[in-house]
């Protein structure tokens, strides 16, 4: 059997669809050249031990000395109204329920607002806190107590104003599905410190997946070993991880040994990096059968720690997930992503309004997020763990009043929003950026999504301009193909 027949026999549907963009002839040529060492996935961005190696998740040296070893990203899916959280606007309160000026509407596009809306000043009281004097709403009393540990950015902006594209853009660098997520990029570049746990873990609360779906933790064009692993706080931590009925751990080990030999022969003969990925995933799953239940058992935490977070074992809550995030980074997990759904405060009814749903969501996350920062700090882990909190875009300073609704709510707004970071080498007690007196647009120190991505990679010791992967003839990067991304060094120690 010649090389073409061997390559055709080894093709999986995934690799066929990925590589057949030009022609079947190009596919065959690529397979032949790869066997001779002339073609194949680029390893330039990752350094030693990259995807084609026998240990793709082995720890690797960063481009330069990092300030952070791990990331915990707390995403409020649906985009919280930060004008009611961190960006106090007395002028907007003064103009509450007055017609919106034409200057804010001309040439603008909104998701749901029609006609001339009314301005909406926050119904909540604000006060200044800490040495930084940061303004924080009464809805976040616990976060208000840690403002001197936070770097609050009030000048974030994006170019997406619908949820799924905005979340995809934030985490994969593209508003369309198919690109690699931030956690995948970091594990691709740095590997994992714990070979018994996934390098990239995803935890969900709020009753459903984020609007952007599972593409938010996809490995995209990167080898699938770098994909995020979703864990659950109720029931089995990872679905289908346990042995089926009638199979012992010893028999599972024997079957994996046989599979490893077969896959090893295929990898040797055909050089497909996905075969190496398959071997690693089988082995990781076997090790996780012991390691995952141990690290996911928050009942082993002291009662006072669980109370500090508001965590209750066995529930799929944001509080439980925050405590789990701390346990995971303690064990060397590189990137932990929390998604909490339910922040789409449009005001169409009591389920998504500013007076009922919004304070309930604040209460669900406030204590746990603050407890996470304090817990990491008292354990000496905050300096090496970068914590990020925020949504995918902002909300309008106008009341949406969709369909004549009398409930208060805000429409999607890409021009500005807030997020905060803590630990990992960012400046504590810093309030960065300004918006205009109505909270409509950024007037000072604008920070883009590309800037945020570049800054996170930089703090992990990765050069965002060098971290790349060869795909479709281009050196793909999280920050996109241009040089517009800027590491925000003013935010860093």
PDB file of C-alpha atoms in Angstrom, residues 95-294:
ATOM      1  CA  UNK A  95     -31.809  63.659  33.996  1.00  0.00           C
ATOM      2  CA  UNK A  96     -33.683  60.492  34.990  1.00  0.00           C
ATOM      3  CA  UNK A  97     -36.714  59.888  32.739  1.00  0.00           C
ATOM      4  CA  UNK A  98     -35.957  62.924  30.565  1.00  0.00           C
ATOM      5  CA  UNK A  99     -35.949  62.412  26.755  1.00  0.00           C
ATOM      6  CA  UNK A 100     -32.606  61.256  25.391  1.00  0.00           C
ATOM      7  CA  UNK A 101     -30.644  63.987  23.548  1.00  0.00           C
ATOM      8  CA  UNK A 102     -30.620  63.556  19.783  1.00  0.00           C
ATOM      9  CA  UNK A 103     -26.804  63.669  19.811  1.00  0.00           C
ATOM     10  CA  UNK A 104     -26.746  60.243  21.489  1.00  0.00           C
ATOM     11  CA  UNK A 105     -29.110  58.702  18.940  1.00  0.00           C
ATOM     12  CA  UNK A 106     -27.994  60.088  15.583  1.00  0.00           C
ATOM     13  CA  UNK A 107     -26.271  57.438  13.504  1.00  0.00           C
ATOM     14  CA  UNK A 108     -26.393  54.892  16.357  1.00  0.00           C
ATOM     15  CA  UNK A 109     -27.695  51.352  16.187  1.00  0.00           C
ATOM     16  CA  UNK A 110     -29.308  49.612  19.147  1.00  0.00           C
ATOM     17  CA  UNK A 111     -30.433  46.048  19.608  1.00  0.00           C
ATOM     18  CA  UNK A 112     -33.955  46.868  20.885  1.00  0.00           C
ATOM     19  CA  UNK A 113     -34.405  50.588  21.586  1.00  0.00           C
ATOM     20  CA  UNK A 114     -36.815  52.315  19.202  1.00  0.00           C
ATOM     21  CA  UNK A 115     -37.719  55.959  18.795  1.00  0.00           C
ATOM     22  CA  UNK A 116     -36.571  58.453  21.433  1.00  0.00           C
ATOM     23  CA  UNK A 117     -35.919  56.659  24.740  1.00  0.00           C
ATOM     24  CA  UNK A 118     -35.752  58.251  28.189  1.00  0.00           C
ATOM     25  CA  UNK A 119     -32.573  58.568  30.200  1.00  0.00           C
ATOM     26  CA  UNK A 120     -32.233  56.186  33.130  1.00  0.00           C
ATOM     27  CA  UNK A 121     -30.308  57.267  36.206  1.00  0.00           C
ATOM     28  CA  UNK A 122     -29.351  54.491  38.568  1.00  0.00           C
ATOM     29  CA  UNK A 123     -31.975  53.779  41.243  1.00  0.00           C
ATOM     30  CA  UNK A 124     -29.231  52.602  43.612  1.00  0.00           C
ATOM     31  CA  UNK A 125     -27.086  54.549  46.053  1.00  0.00           C
ATOM     32  CA  UNK A 126     -23.349  54.840  45.448  1.00  0.00           C
ATOM     33  CA  UNK A 127     -20.539  55.550  47.908  1.00  0.00           C
ATOM     34  CA  UNK A 128     -16.769  55.852  47.727  1.00  0.00           C
ATOM     35  CA  UNK A 129     -14.734  53.076  49.312  1.00  0.00           C
ATOM     36  CA  UNK A 130     -11.153  52.319  50.304  1.00  0.00           C
ATOM     37  CA  UNK A 131      -8.053  54.406  49.878  1.00  0.00           C
ATOM     38  CA  UNK A 132      -8.716  54.523  46.140  1.00  0.00           C
ATOM     39  CA  UNK A 133     -12.062  56.241  46.687  1.00  0.00           C
ATOM     40  CA  UNK A 134     -13.687  53.962  44.104  1.00  0.00           C
ATOM     41  CA  UNK A 135     -17.415  54.498  43.614  1.00  0.00           C
ATOM     42  CA  UNK A 136     -19.359  51.260  44.164  1.00  0.00           C
ATOM     43  CA  UNK A 137     -23.101  50.651  44.239  1.00  0.00           C
ATOM     44  CA  UNK A 138     -24.943  49.466  47.343  1.00  0.00           C
ATOM     45  CA  UNK A 139     -25.734  46.280  45.404  1.00  0.00           C
ATOM     46  CA  UNK A 140     -22.118  45.077  45.867  1.00  0.00           C
ATOM     47  CA  UNK A 141     -21.266  45.533  49.566  1.00  0.00           C
ATOM     48  CA  UNK A 142     -18.684  42.716  49.624  1.00  0.00           C
ATOM     49  CA  UNK A 143     -16.821  43.901  46.519  1.00  0.00           C
ATOM     50  CA  UNK A 144     -16.890  47.415  47.981  1.00  0.00           C
ATOM     51  CA  UNK A 145     -14.904  46.016  50.895  1.00  0.00           C
ATOM     52  CA  UNK A 146     -12.028  44.834  48.672  1.00  0.00           C
ATOM     53  CA  UNK A 147     -11.675  47.779  46.266  1.00  0.00           C
ATOM     54  CA  UNK A 148      -8.102  48.383  47.399  1.00  0.00           C
ATOM     55  CA  UNK A 149      -7.231  44.935  46.034  1.00  0.00           C
ATOM     56  CA  UNK A 150      -8.928  45.637  42.699  1.00  0.00           C
ATOM     57  CA  UNK A 151      -7.903  47.351  39.495  1.00  0.00           C
ATOM     58  CA  UNK A 152     -11.230  48.709  38.201  1.00  0.00           C
ATOM     59  CA  UNK A 153     -11.303  49.555  34.491  1.00  0.00           C
ATOM     60  CA  UNK A 154     -14.200  51.876  33.595  1.00  0.00           C
ATOM     61  CA  UNK A 155     -13.190  52.413  29.960  1.00  0.00           C
ATOM     62  CA  UNK A 156     -13.596  49.013  28.323  1.00  0.00           C
ATOM     63  CA  UNK A 157     -15.164  48.959  24.862  1.00  0.00           C
ATOM     64  CA  UNK A 158     -15.944  46.444  22.140  1.00  0.00           C
ATOM     65  CA  UNK A 159     -17.250  46.476  18.564  1.00  0.00           C
ATOM     66  CA  UNK A 160     -19.920  43.805  19.175  1.00  0.00           C
ATOM     67  CA  UNK A 161     -23.383  44.524  20.593  1.00  0.00           C
ATOM     68  CA  UNK A 162     -25.040  41.092  20.580  1.00  0.00           C
ATOM     69  CA  UNK A 163     -24.242  38.509  23.217  1.00  0.00           C
ATOM     70  CA  UNK A 164     -22.883  35.495  21.347  1.00  0.00           C
ATOM     71  CA  UNK A 165     -20.602  37.449  18.957  1.00  0.00           C
ATOM     72  CA  UNK A 166     -19.382  39.647  21.830  1.00  0.00           C
ATOM     73  CA  UNK A 167     -18.549  36.663  24.055  1.00  0.00           C
ATOM     74  CA  UNK A 168     -16.845  34.859  21.187  1.00  0.00           C
ATOM     75  CA  UNK A 169     -14.826  37.986  20.390  1.00  0.00           C
ATOM     76  CA  UNK A 170     -13.797  38.376  24.025  1.00  0.00           C
ATOM     77  CA  UNK A 171     -12.641  34.781  24.490  1.00  0.00           C
ATOM     78  CA  UNK A 172     -11.542  33.665  21.009  1.00  0.00           C
ATOM     79  CA  UNK A 173     -10.583  36.902  19.263  1.00  0.00           C
ATOM     80  CA  UNK A 174     -13.280  36.454  16.605  1.00  0.00           C
ATOM     81  CA  UNK A 175     -17.014  37.138  16.642  1.00  0.00           C
ATOM     82  CA  UNK A 176     -17.584  33.921  14.677  1.00  0.00           C
ATOM     83  CA  UNK A 177     -17.346  30.407  16.060  1.00  0.00           C
ATOM     84  CA  UNK A 178     -14.339  28.261  15.190  1.00  0.00           C
ATOM     85  CA  UNK A 179     -11.379  30.052  16.753  1.00  0.00           C
ATOM     86  CA  UNK A 180      -9.379  28.902  19.765  1.00  0.00           C
ATOM     87  CA  UNK A 181     -10.355  30.204  23.192  1.00  0.00           C
ATOM     88  CA  UNK A 182      -8.130  32.128  25.588  1.00  0.00           C
ATOM     89  CA  UNK A 183      -7.748  29.159  27.952  1.00  0.00           C
ATOM     90  CA  UNK A 184      -6.754  26.956  25.030  1.00  0.00           C
ATOM     91  CA  UNK A 185      -4.134  29.472  23.897  1.00  0.00           C
ATOM     92  CA  UNK A 186      -2.610  29.601  27.377  1.00  0.00           C
ATOM     93  CA  UNK A 187      -2.446  25.821  27.799  1.00  0.00           C
ATOM     94  CA  UNK A 188      -1.065  25.526  24.253  1.00  0.00           C
ATOM     95  CA  UNK A 189       1.672  28.009  25.094  1.00  0.00           C
ATOM     96  CA  UNK A 190       2.421  26.996  28.678  1.00  0.00           C
ATOM     97  CA  UNK A 191       1.169  23.442  29.207  1.00  0.00           C
ATOM     98  CA  UNK A 192      -0.137  22.415  32.619  1.00  0.00           C
ATOM     99  CA  UNK A 193       1.460  22.184  36.053  1.00  0.00           C
ATOM    100  CA  UNK A 194      -0.697  19.189  37.023  1.00  0.00           C
ATOM    101  CA  UNK A 195      -0.736  16.238  34.644  1.00  0.00           C
ATOM    102  CA  UNK A 196      -3.636  14.603  36.534  1.00  0.00           C
ATOM    103  CA  UNK A 197      -6.064  17.472  35.932  1.00  0.00           C
ATOM    104  CA  UNK A 198      -7.104  19.408  32.836  1.00  0.00           C
ATOM    105  CA  UNK A 199      -5.089  22.537  32.199  1.00  0.00           C
ATOM    106  CA  UNK A 200      -8.265  24.451  31.312  1.00  0.00           C
ATOM    107  CA  UNK A 201     -11.438  23.963  33.389  1.00  0.00           C
ATOM    108  CA  UNK A 202     -14.894  25.488  32.816  1.00  0.00           C
ATOM    109  CA  UNK A 203     -17.566  25.877  35.530  1.00  0.00           C
ATOM    110  CA  UNK A 204     -21.168  26.941  34.816  1.00  0.00           C
ATOM    111  CA  UNK A 205     -23.813  28.578  37.023  1.00  0.00           C
ATOM    112  CA  UNK A 206     -27.056  30.432  36.399  1.00  0.00           C
ATOM    113  CA  UNK A 207     -28.936  27.424  35.041  1.00  0.00           C
ATOM    114  CA  UNK A 208     -27.583  27.283  31.493  1.00  0.00           C
ATOM    115  CA  UNK A 209     -24.534  27.713  29.269  1.00  0.00           C
ATOM    116  CA  UNK A 210     -23.419  31.247  28.364  1.00  0.00           C
ATOM    117  CA  UNK A 211     -25.027  32.715  25.262  1.00  0.00           C
ATOM    118  CA  UNK A 212     -21.912  32.069  23.172  1.00  0.00           C
ATOM    119  CA  UNK A 213     -22.201  28.342  23.878  1.00  0.00           C
ATOM    120  CA  UNK A 214     -19.477  25.755  24.146  1.00  0.00           C
ATOM    121  CA  UNK A 215     -17.493  27.465  21.404  1.00  0.00           C
ATOM    122  CA  UNK A 216     -16.279  29.800  24.163  1.00  0.00           C
ATOM    123  CA  UNK A 217     -14.019  27.047  25.502  1.00  0.00           C
ATOM    124  CA  UNK A 218     -13.286  25.296  22.218  1.00  0.00           C
ATOM    125  CA  UNK A 219      -9.719  24.655  21.105  1.00  0.00           C
ATOM    126  CA  UNK A 220     -10.750  25.678  17.574  1.00  0.00           C
ATOM    127  CA  UNK A 221      -7.913  24.976  15.143  1.00  0.00           C
ATOM    128  CA  UNK A 222      -5.521  24.070  17.984  1.00  0.00           C
ATOM    129  CA  UNK A 223      -5.181  20.358  18.799  1.00  0.00           C
ATOM    130  CA  UNK A 224      -8.191  19.246  20.826  1.00  0.00           C
ATOM    131  CA  UNK A 225      -6.057  18.348  23.866  1.00  0.00           C
ATOM    132  CA  UNK A 226      -6.159  22.084  24.666  1.00  0.00           C
ATOM    133  CA  UNK A 227      -9.956  22.314  24.777  1.00  0.00           C
ATOM    134  CA  UNK A 228     -11.601  23.393  28.029  1.00  0.00           C
ATOM    135  CA  UNK A 229     -13.079  20.626  30.177  1.00  0.00           C
ATOM    136  CA  UNK A 230     -16.475  21.426  31.684  1.00  0.00           C
ATOM    137  CA  UNK A 231     -16.850  20.248  35.277  1.00  0.00           C
ATOM    138  CA  UNK A 232     -20.035  20.117  37.329  1.00  0.00           C
ATOM    139  CA  UNK A 233     -20.607  20.809  41.006  1.00  0.00           C
ATOM    140  CA  UNK A 234     -23.708  18.580  41.183  1.00  0.00           C
ATOM    141  CA  UNK A 235     -23.661  14.902  40.243  1.00  0.00           C
ATOM    142  CA  UNK A 236     -20.679  13.450  38.404  1.00  0.00           C
ATOM    143  CA  UNK A 237     -17.971  16.142  38.108  1.00  0.00           C
ATOM    144  CA  UNK A 238     -17.331  15.173  34.470  1.00  0.00           C
ATOM    145  CA  UNK A 239     -19.851  13.224  32.417  1.00  0.00           C
ATOM    146  CA  UNK A 240     -18.801   9.775  31.138  1.00  0.00           C
ATOM    147  CA  UNK A 241     -15.540   9.870  33.091  1.00  0.00           C
ATOM    148  CA  UNK A 242     -16.376   6.910  35.325  1.00  0.00           C
ATOM    149  CA  UNK A 243     -15.974   3.322  34.185  1.00  0.00           C
ATOM    150  CA  UNK A 244     -19.133   1.698  32.808  1.00  0.00           C
ATOM    151  CA  UNK A 245     -20.865  -1.007  34.822  1.00  0.00           C
ATOM    152  CA  UNK A 246     -18.867  -4.210  34.891  1.00  0.00           C
ATOM    153  CA  UNK A 247     -15.481  -2.631  34.086  1.00  0.00           C
ATOM    154  CA  UNK A 248     -12.890  -2.444  36.865  1.00  0.00           C
ATOM    155  CA  UNK A 249     -10.027   0.028  37.026  1.00  0.00           C
ATOM    156  CA  UNK A 250      -7.635  -2.812  36.215  1.00  0.00           C
ATOM    157  CA  UNK A 251      -9.532  -3.823  33.072  1.00  0.00           C
ATOM    158  CA  UNK A 252      -9.739  -0.162  32.019  1.00  0.00           C
ATOM    159  CA  UNK A 253      -5.943   0.068  32.401  1.00  0.00           C
ATOM    160  CA  UNK A 254      -5.471  -3.035  30.236  1.00  0.00           C
ATOM    161  CA  UNK A 255      -7.744  -1.719  27.500  1.00  0.00           C
ATOM    162  CA  UNK A 256      -5.994   1.672  27.504  1.00  0.00           C
ATOM    163  CA  UNK A 257      -2.609  -0.024  27.202  1.00  0.00           C
ATOM    164  CA  UNK A 258      -3.846  -1.878  24.118  1.00  0.00           C
ATOM    165  CA  UNK A 259      -5.314   1.315  22.632  1.00  0.00           C
ATOM    166  CA  UNK A 260      -2.099   3.189  23.311  1.00  0.00           C
ATOM    167  CA  UNK A 261      -0.093   0.634  21.354  1.00  0.00           C
ATOM    168  CA  UNK A 262      -2.463   0.861  18.379  1.00  0.00           C
ATOM    169  CA  UNK A 263      -2.573   4.649  18.451  1.00  0.00           C
ATOM    170  CA  UNK A 264       1.200   4.770  18.872  1.00  0.00           C
ATOM    171  CA  UNK A 265       1.649   2.748  15.698  1.00  0.00           C
ATOM    172  CA  UNK A 266      -0.692   5.092  13.826  1.00  0.00           C
ATOM    173  CA  UNK A 267       1.103   8.187  15.146  1.00  0.00           C
ATOM    174  CA  UNK A 268       4.460   6.758  14.136  1.00  0.00           C
ATOM    175  CA  UNK A 269       3.301   5.821  10.625  1.00  0.00           C
ATOM    176  CA  UNK A 270       1.139   8.822   9.769  1.00  0.00           C
ATOM    177  CA  UNK A 271       2.347  11.683  11.973  1.00  0.00           C
ATOM    178  CA  UNK A 272      -1.147  13.025  12.697  1.00  0.00           C
ATOM    179  CA  UNK A 273      -0.950  15.239  15.845  1.00  0.00           C
ATOM    180  CA  UNK A 274      -4.576  14.413  16.641  1.00  0.00           C
ATOM    181  CA  UNK A 275      -3.524  10.808  17.237  1.00  0.00           C
ATOM    182  CA  UNK A 276      -1.123  12.016  19.911  1.00  0.00           C
ATOM    183  CA  UNK A 277      -3.978  14.090  21.320  1.00  0.00           C
ATOM    184  CA  UNK A 278      -6.196  10.990  21.452  1.00  0.00           C
ATOM    185  CA  UNK A 279      -3.566   9.069  23.421  1.00  0.00           C
ATOM    186  CA  UNK A 280      -3.145  11.940  25.886  1.00  0.00           C
ATOM    187  CA  UNK A 281      -6.895  12.361  26.371  1.00  0.00           C
ATOM    188  CA  UNK A 282      -7.393   8.675  27.184  1.00  0.00           C
ATOM    189  CA  UNK A 283      -4.556   8.779  29.684  1.00  0.00           C
ATOM    190  CA  UNK A 284      -5.708  12.053  31.245  1.00  0.00           C
ATOM    191  CA  UNK A 285      -9.237  10.681  31.640  1.00  0.00           C
ATOM    192  CA  UNK A 286      -7.834   7.645  33.465  1.00  0.00           C
ATOM    193  CA  UNK A 287      -5.844   9.838  35.864  1.00  0.00           C
ATOM    194  CA  UNK A 288      -8.779  12.227  36.345  1.00  0.00           C
ATOM    195  CA  UNK A 289     -10.934   9.376  37.682  1.00  0.00           C
ATOM    196  CA  UNK A 290      -8.933   9.716  40.909  1.00  0.00           C
ATOM    197  CA  UNK A 291      -7.841  13.363  40.857  1.00  0.00           C
ATOM    198  CA  UNK A 292     -11.077  15.132  39.817  1.00  0.00           C
ATOM    199  CA  UNK A 293     -13.442  13.805  42.529  1.00  0.00           C
ATOM    200  CA  UNK A 294     -10.813  14.714  45.125  1.00  0.00           C
TER     201      UNK A 294
END
